[in-house]
mmCIF file of C-alpha atoms in Angstrom:
data_model
loop_
_atom_site.group_PDB
_atom_site.id
_atom_site.type_symbol
_atom_site.label_atom_id
_atom_site.label_comp_id
_atom_site.label_asym_id
_atom_site.label_seq_id
_atom_site.Cartn_x
_atom_site.Cartn_y
_atom_site.Cartn_z
ATOM 1 C CA GLY A 26 3.104 -11.488 -3.605
ATOM 2 C CA GLN A 27 5.877 -10.863 -1.139
ATOM 3 C CA ASN A 28 5.575 -10.722 2.610
ATOM 4 C CA ILE A 29 8.213 -10.364 5.286
ATOM 5 C CA ASP A 30 7.638 -10.671 9.030
ATOM 6 C CA GLN A 31 9.963 -9.620 11.823
ATOM 7 C CA PRO A 32 9.307 -8.899 15.483
ATOM 8 C CA THR A 33 8.906 -5.187 16.070
ATOM 9 C CA GLU A 34 11.028 -4.858 19.186
ATOM 10 C CA MET A 35 13.447 -6.908 21.244
ATOM 11 C CA THR A 36 15.422 -6.244 24.389
ATOM 12 C CA ALA A 37 18.598 -8.004 25.469
ATOM 13 C CA THR A 38 21.378 -7.599 28.010
ATOM 14 C CA GLU A 39 24.925 -6.530 27.295
ATOM 15 C CA GLY A 40 27.167 -9.551 26.828
ATOM 16 C CA ALA A 41 24.279 -11.880 25.996
ATOM 17 C CA ILE A 42 23.227 -13.546 22.728
ATOM 18 C CA VAL A 43 20.114 -12.516 20.808
ATOM 19 C CA GLN A 44 18.405 -14.059 17.792
ATOM 20 C CA ILE A 45 16.316 -11.900 15.470
ATOM 21 C CA ASN A 46 13.960 -13.888 13.274
ATOM 22 C CA CYS A 47 12.625 -13.143 9.808
ATOM 23 C CA THR A 48 10.056 -15.138 7.882
ATOM 24 C CA TYR A 49 9.335 -14.428 4.253
ATOM 25 C CA GLN A 50 7.090 -15.410 1.394
ATOM 26 C CA THR A 51 8.310 -14.627 -2.080
ATOM 27 C CA SER A 52 8.011 -15.965 -5.598
ATOM 28 C CA GLY A 53 11.371 -17.016 -6.981
ATOM 29 C CA PHE A 54 13.778 -16.797 -4.056
ATOM 30 C CA ASN A 55 17.036 -14.976 -4.812
ATOM 31 C CA GLY A 56 18.625 -14.571 -1.431
ATOM 32 C CA LEU A 57 18.015 -12.641 1.773
ATOM 33 C CA PHE A 58 19.750 -9.555 3.120
ATOM 34 C CA TRP A 59 20.237 -8.243 6.627
ATOM 35 C CA TYR A 60 20.971 -4.568 7.224
ATOM 36 C CA GLN A 61 21.652 -2.650 10.423
ATOM 37 C CA GLN A 62 20.301 0.849 10.949
ATOM 38 C CA HIS A 63 21.200 3.023 13.908
ATOM 39 C CA ALA A 64 18.695 5.695 14.850
ATOM 40 C CA GLY A 65 18.956 8.695 12.551
ATOM 41 C CA GLU A 66 21.418 6.989 10.224
ATOM 42 C CA ALA A 67 21.398 5.119 6.941
ATOM 43 C CA PRO A 68 21.166 1.316 6.776
ATOM 44 C CA THR A 69 24.446 -0.576 6.443
ATOM 45 C CA PHE A 70 24.915 -4.041 5.004
ATOM 46 C CA LEU A 71 25.422 -6.996 7.324
ATOM 47 C CA SER A 72 24.911 -10.158 5.268
ATOM 48 C CA TYR A 73 23.470 -11.786 2.171
ATOM 49 C CA ASN A 74 22.443 -15.445 2.312
ATOM 50 C CA VAL A 75 21.627 -17.433 -0.805
ATOM 51 C CA LEU A 76 22.228 -20.997 0.370
ATOM 52 C CA ASP A 77 20.892 -22.802 3.425
ATOM 53 C CA GLY A 78 22.954 -22.775 6.559
ATOM 54 C CA LEU A 79 24.783 -20.510 8.921
ATOM 55 C CA GLU A 80 27.290 -17.863 7.834
ATOM 56 C CA GLU A 81 29.437 -16.322 10.507
ATOM 57 C CA LYS A 82 31.047 -12.877 10.463
ATOM 58 C CA GLY A 83 32.679 -12.086 13.763
ATOM 59 C CA ARG A 84 30.011 -11.543 16.421
ATOM 60 C CA PHE A 85 27.221 -11.629 13.839
ATOM 61 C CA SER A 86 25.908 -14.746 12.107
ATOM 62 C CA SER A 87 23.047 -15.187 9.680
ATOM 63 C CA PHE A 88 21.085 -18.361 9.061
ATOM 64 C CA LEU A 89 18.837 -19.308 6.174
ATOM 65 C CA SER A 90 16.362 -22.121 5.585
ATOM 66 C CA ARG A 91 14.849 -21.799 2.131
ATOM 67 C CA SER A 92 12.420 -24.690 2.629
ATOM 68 C CA LYS A 93 10.957 -22.990 5.704
ATOM 69 C CA GLY A 94 11.094 -19.431 4.372
ATOM 70 C CA TYR A 95 13.021 -18.481 7.483
ATOM 71 C CA SER A 96 16.150 -16.620 8.433
ATOM 72 C CA TYR A 97 17.654 -15.339 11.617
ATOM 73 C CA LEU A 98 20.408 -12.976 12.626
ATOM 74 C CA LEU A 99 22.415 -14.051 15.649
ATOM 75 C CA LEU A 100 24.293 -11.423 17.624
ATOM 76 C CA LYS A 101 26.784 -12.674 20.205
ATOM 77 C CA GLU A 102 28.547 -10.855 23.036
ATOM 78 C CA LEU A 103 26.124 -7.988 22.742
ATOM 79 C CA GLN A 104 27.487 -4.483 23.101
ATOM 80 C CA MET A 105 25.622 -1.267 23.762
ATOM 81 C CA LYS A 106 26.460 -0.115 20.240
ATOM 82 C CA ASP A 107 24.414 -3.010 18.863
ATOM 83 C CA SER A 108 21.264 -1.110 19.853
ATOM 84 C CA ALA A 109 19.767 -0.475 16.410
ATOM 85 C CA SER A 110 17.111 -1.623 14.000
ATOM 86 C CA TYR A 111 17.791 -4.774 12.012
ATOM 87 C CA LEU A 112 16.166 -4.986 8.608
ATOM 88 C CA CYS A 113 15.486 -8.165 6.677
ATOM 89 C CA ALA A 114 15.064 -7.808 2.885
ATOM 90 C CA VAL A 115 14.448 -10.079 -0.098
ATOM 91 C CA PRO A 116 14.652 -9.416 -3.842
ATOM 92 C CA SER A 117 11.273 -9.725 -5.509
ATOM 93 C CA GLY A 118 11.318 -12.531 -8.054
ATOM 94 C CA ASN A 119 13.328 -11.620 -11.136
ATOM 95 C CA THR A 120 12.584 -7.919 -10.963
ATOM 96 C CA GLY A 121 14.919 -5.259 -9.656
ATOM 97 C CA LYS A 122 12.751 -4.694 -6.588
ATOM 98 C CA LEU A 123 13.970 -5.181 -3.056
ATOM 99 C CA ILE A 124 11.331 -5.754 -0.362
ATOM 100 C CA PHE A 125 12.158 -4.841 3.233
ATOM 101 C CA GLY A 126 10.518 -6.031 6.402
ATOM 102 C CA GLN A 127 9.462 -3.429 8.947
ATOM 103 C CA GLY A 128 12.621 -3.992 10.937
ATOM 104 C CA THR A 129 13.308 -5.153 14.474
ATOM 105 C CA THR A 130 14.424 -2.530 16.965
ATOM 106 C CA LEU A 131 16.892 -4.055 19.386
ATOM 107 C CA GLN A 132 17.614 -2.381 22.686
ATOM 108 C CA VAL A 133 20.696 -3.555 24.553
ATOM 109 C CA LYS A 134 20.616 -2.843 28.269
ATOM 110 C CA PRO A 135 23.544 -2.805 30.702
ATOM 111 C CA GLU B 9 36.106 8.340 -0.430
ATOM 112 C CA ALA B 10 33.523 5.968 -1.868
ATOM 113 C CA GLN B 11 30.103 7.303 -1.050
ATOM 114 C CA VAL B 12 26.523 8.091 -1.957
ATOM 115 C CA THR B 13 25.550 11.714 -1.475
ATOM 116 C CA GLN B 14 22.106 13.241 -1.283
ATOM 117 C CA ASN B 15 21.001 16.853 -1.331
ATOM 118 C CA PRO B 16 19.355 18.500 0.407
ATOM 119 C CA ARG B 17 19.570 16.674 3.731
ATOM 120 C CA TYR B 18 16.576 18.504 5.123
ATOM 121 C CA LEU B 19 13.773 20.262 3.291
ATOM 122 C CA ILE B 20 10.523 21.893 4.361
ATOM 123 C CA THR B 21 8.272 22.850 1.500
ATOM 124 C CA VAL B 22 4.629 23.511 0.681
ATOM 125 C CA THR B 23 2.071 21.480 -1.193
ATOM 126 C CA GLY B 24 2.404 21.696 -4.962
ATOM 127 C CA LYS B 25 5.861 23.232 -5.168
ATOM 128 C CA LYS B 26 7.999 21.049 -7.418
ATOM 129 C CA LEU B 27 11.223 19.793 -5.898
ATOM 130 C CA THR B 28 14.166 17.577 -6.767
ATOM 131 C CA VAL B 29 16.301 15.542 -4.412
ATOM 132 C CA THR B 30 19.657 14.750 -5.948
ATOM 133 C CA CYS B 31 21.580 11.512 -5.499
ATOM 134 C CA SER B 32 25.097 10.877 -6.696
ATOM 135 C CA GLN B 33 27.511 7.953 -6.283
ATOM 136 C CA ASN B 34 31.224 7.832 -7.095
ATOM 137 C CA MET B 35 31.633 4.048 -7.146
ATOM 138 C CA ASN B 36 30.665 3.413 -10.782
ATOM 139 C CA HIS B 37 27.680 1.395 -9.592
ATOM 140 C CA GLU B 38 25.103 0.279 -12.112
ATOM 141 C CA TYR B 39 22.124 -0.264 -9.799
ATOM 142 C CA MET B 40 20.556 2.685 -7.993
ATOM 143 C CA SER B 41 17.367 2.942 -6.003
ATOM 144 C CA TRP B 42 15.188 5.321 -3.992
ATOM 145 C CA TYR B 43 13.389 4.361 -0.764
ATOM 146 C CA ARG B 44 11.162 6.139 1.660
ATOM 147 C CA GLN B 45 11.044 5.237 5.322
ATOM 148 C CA ASP B 46 8.032 5.856 7.490
ATOM 149 C CA PRO B 47 7.377 4.788 11.105
ATOM 150 C CA GLY B 48 5.694 1.398 11.241
ATOM 151 C CA LEU B 49 6.075 0.846 7.503
ATOM 152 C CA GLY B 50 9.798 0.302 7.156
ATOM 153 C CA LEU B 51 11.738 0.977 3.975
ATOM 154 C CA ARG B 52 9.674 0.971 0.815
ATOM 155 C CA GLN B 53 11.151 1.156 -2.639
ATOM 156 C CA ILE B 54 9.991 4.011 -4.862
ATOM 157 C CA TYR B 55 11.967 3.542 -8.078
ATOM 158 C CA TYR B 56 15.072 1.718 -9.138
ATOM 159 C CA SER B 57 17.454 1.822 -12.076
ATOM 160 C CA MET B 58 19.444 -1.103 -13.432
ATOM 161 C CA ASN B 59 21.615 1.128 -15.618
ATOM 162 C CA VAL B 60 21.692 4.393 -17.559
ATOM 163 C CA GLU B 61 18.333 5.157 -19.168
ATOM 164 C CA VAL B 62 16.777 2.073 -17.498
ATOM 165 C CA THR B 63 14.351 2.835 -14.687
ATOM 166 C CA ASP B 64 11.409 0.975 -13.215
ATOM 167 C CA LYS B 65 8.768 1.322 -10.539
ATOM 168 C CA GLY B 66 9.163 0.008 -7.045
ATOM 169 C CA ASP B 67 6.298 -0.552 -4.651
ATOM 170 C CA VAL B 68 5.299 3.073 -4.050
ATOM 171 C CA PRO B 69 6.021 5.086 -7.231
ATOM 172 C CA GLU B 70 2.893 7.287 -7.251
ATOM 173 C CA GLY B 71 3.720 10.980 -7.114
ATOM 174 C CA TYR B 72 7.393 10.518 -7.952
ATOM 175 C CA LYS B 73 9.545 10.612 -11.064
ATOM 176 C CA VAL B 74 13.168 9.673 -11.624
ATOM 177 C CA SER B 75 15.718 9.888 -14.404
ATOM 178 C CA ARG B 76 19.058 8.204 -15.053
ATOM 179 C CA LYS B 77 20.877 10.156 -17.732
ATOM 180 C CA GLU B 78 24.313 9.491 -16.268
ATOM 181 C CA LYS B 79 25.574 6.491 -14.360
ATOM 182 C CA ARG B 80 26.471 8.453 -11.233
ATOM 183 C CA ASN B 81 23.268 10.485 -10.783
ATOM 184 C CA PHE B 82 19.728 9.396 -9.968
ATOM 185 C CA PRO B 83 17.542 12.377 -9.006
ATOM 186 C CA LEU B 84 14.124 11.969 -7.406
ATOM 187 C CA ILE B 85 11.523 14.459 -8.602
ATOM 188 C CA LEU B 86 8.295 15.382 -6.841
ATOM 189 C CA GLU B 87 6.277 17.325 -9.418
ATOM 190 C CA SER B 88 3.512 18.332 -7.016
ATOM 191 C CA PRO B 89 4.393 17.321 -3.454
ATOM 192 C CA SER B 90 1.615 16.518 -1.013
ATOM 193 C CA PRO B 91 1.683 16.125 2.791
ATOM 194 C CA ASN B 92 1.566 12.309 2.495
ATOM 195 C CA GLN B 93 5.026 12.494 0.903
ATOM 196 C CA THR B 94 6.474 13.776 4.152
ATOM 197 C CA SER B 95 9.051 11.131 4.901
ATOM 198 C CA LEU B 96 12.701 10.183 5.221
ATOM 199 C CA TYR B 97 14.161 9.366 1.807
ATOM 200 C CA PHE B 98 17.210 7.229 1.095
ATOM 201 C CA CYS B 99 19.092 6.759 -2.122
ATOM 202 C CA ALA B 100 21.199 3.618 -2.511
ATOM 203 C CA SER B 101 23.500 2.024 -5.063
ATOM 204 C CA SER B 102 25.115 -1.345 -5.656
ATOM 205 C CA PHE B 103 27.792 -2.636 -7.992
ATOM 206 C CA SER B 104 25.900 -4.530 -10.655
ATOM 207 C CA ASP B 105 22.405 -5.404 -9.502
ATOM 208 C CA LEU B 106 20.299 -5.726 -6.379
ATOM 209 C CA TYR B 107 21.951 -9.037 -5.474
ATOM 210 C CA ASN B 108 24.882 -7.119 -4.078
ATOM 211 C CA GLU B 109 25.424 -5.026 -0.987
ATOM 212 C CA GLN B 110 23.658 -1.685 -1.283
ATOM 213 C CA PHE B 111 25.360 1.480 -0.117
ATOM 214 C CA PHE B 112 22.959 4.048 1.242
ATOM 215 C CA GLY B 113 23.138 7.811 1.192
ATOM 216 C CA PRO B 114 22.714 9.768 4.445
ATOM 217 C CA GLY B 115 19.014 10.408 3.895
ATOM 218 C CA THR B 116 16.826 13.420 3.130
ATOM 219 C CA ARG B 117 14.159 14.405 5.608
ATOM 220 C CA LEU B 118 11.315 16.012 3.692
ATOM 221 C CA THR B 119 8.341 17.818 5.221
ATOM 222 C CA VAL B 120 5.494 18.927 2.982
ATOM 223 C CA LEU B 121 3.127 21.411 4.598
#
């Protein structure tokens, strides 16, 4: 079956760097998504990693290691607006299902 | 404006009273999906559709029905709502399949008394 683990909560300081980890177990890996969700709003897409390595998009980067079943989202130069939940998700095998982790709520403090 | 719309945004109803939550996208997306979000449980997929007339169960389909008669619309039907279906519901769509960015609707907060 599928299983995704993320820390429930994290706290970081404005201007700092934070790494949000995600470990997964899935049959037939087909990539890993990261979404951001501000309180009371819909999730929005951040990244989709299929190959190993680091992909950078401005202040946000996402890393994938398929052999370790591990990904992380790296947020640099944290801003107050980065306070949100960060959701890790993986497609389930060759079905049309998408499995989400419980999400990591990040609080950025001044 | 490219978007996914859901209606209603908020609904309070009573046990057993059939309801439909509509979802519509104007991006000509083939893949559409419904999720529910509950505290401590994250987003869980209810049903998804790969294309018109093609629907399949997600992880929590019990008590829900869907249909996909047109590409743009994907309504979620609760034939006999129960209190355990009180939740925040999101509809989402993506261009061709689930291996693409999903665009989410604004959410529908449903309370079943």
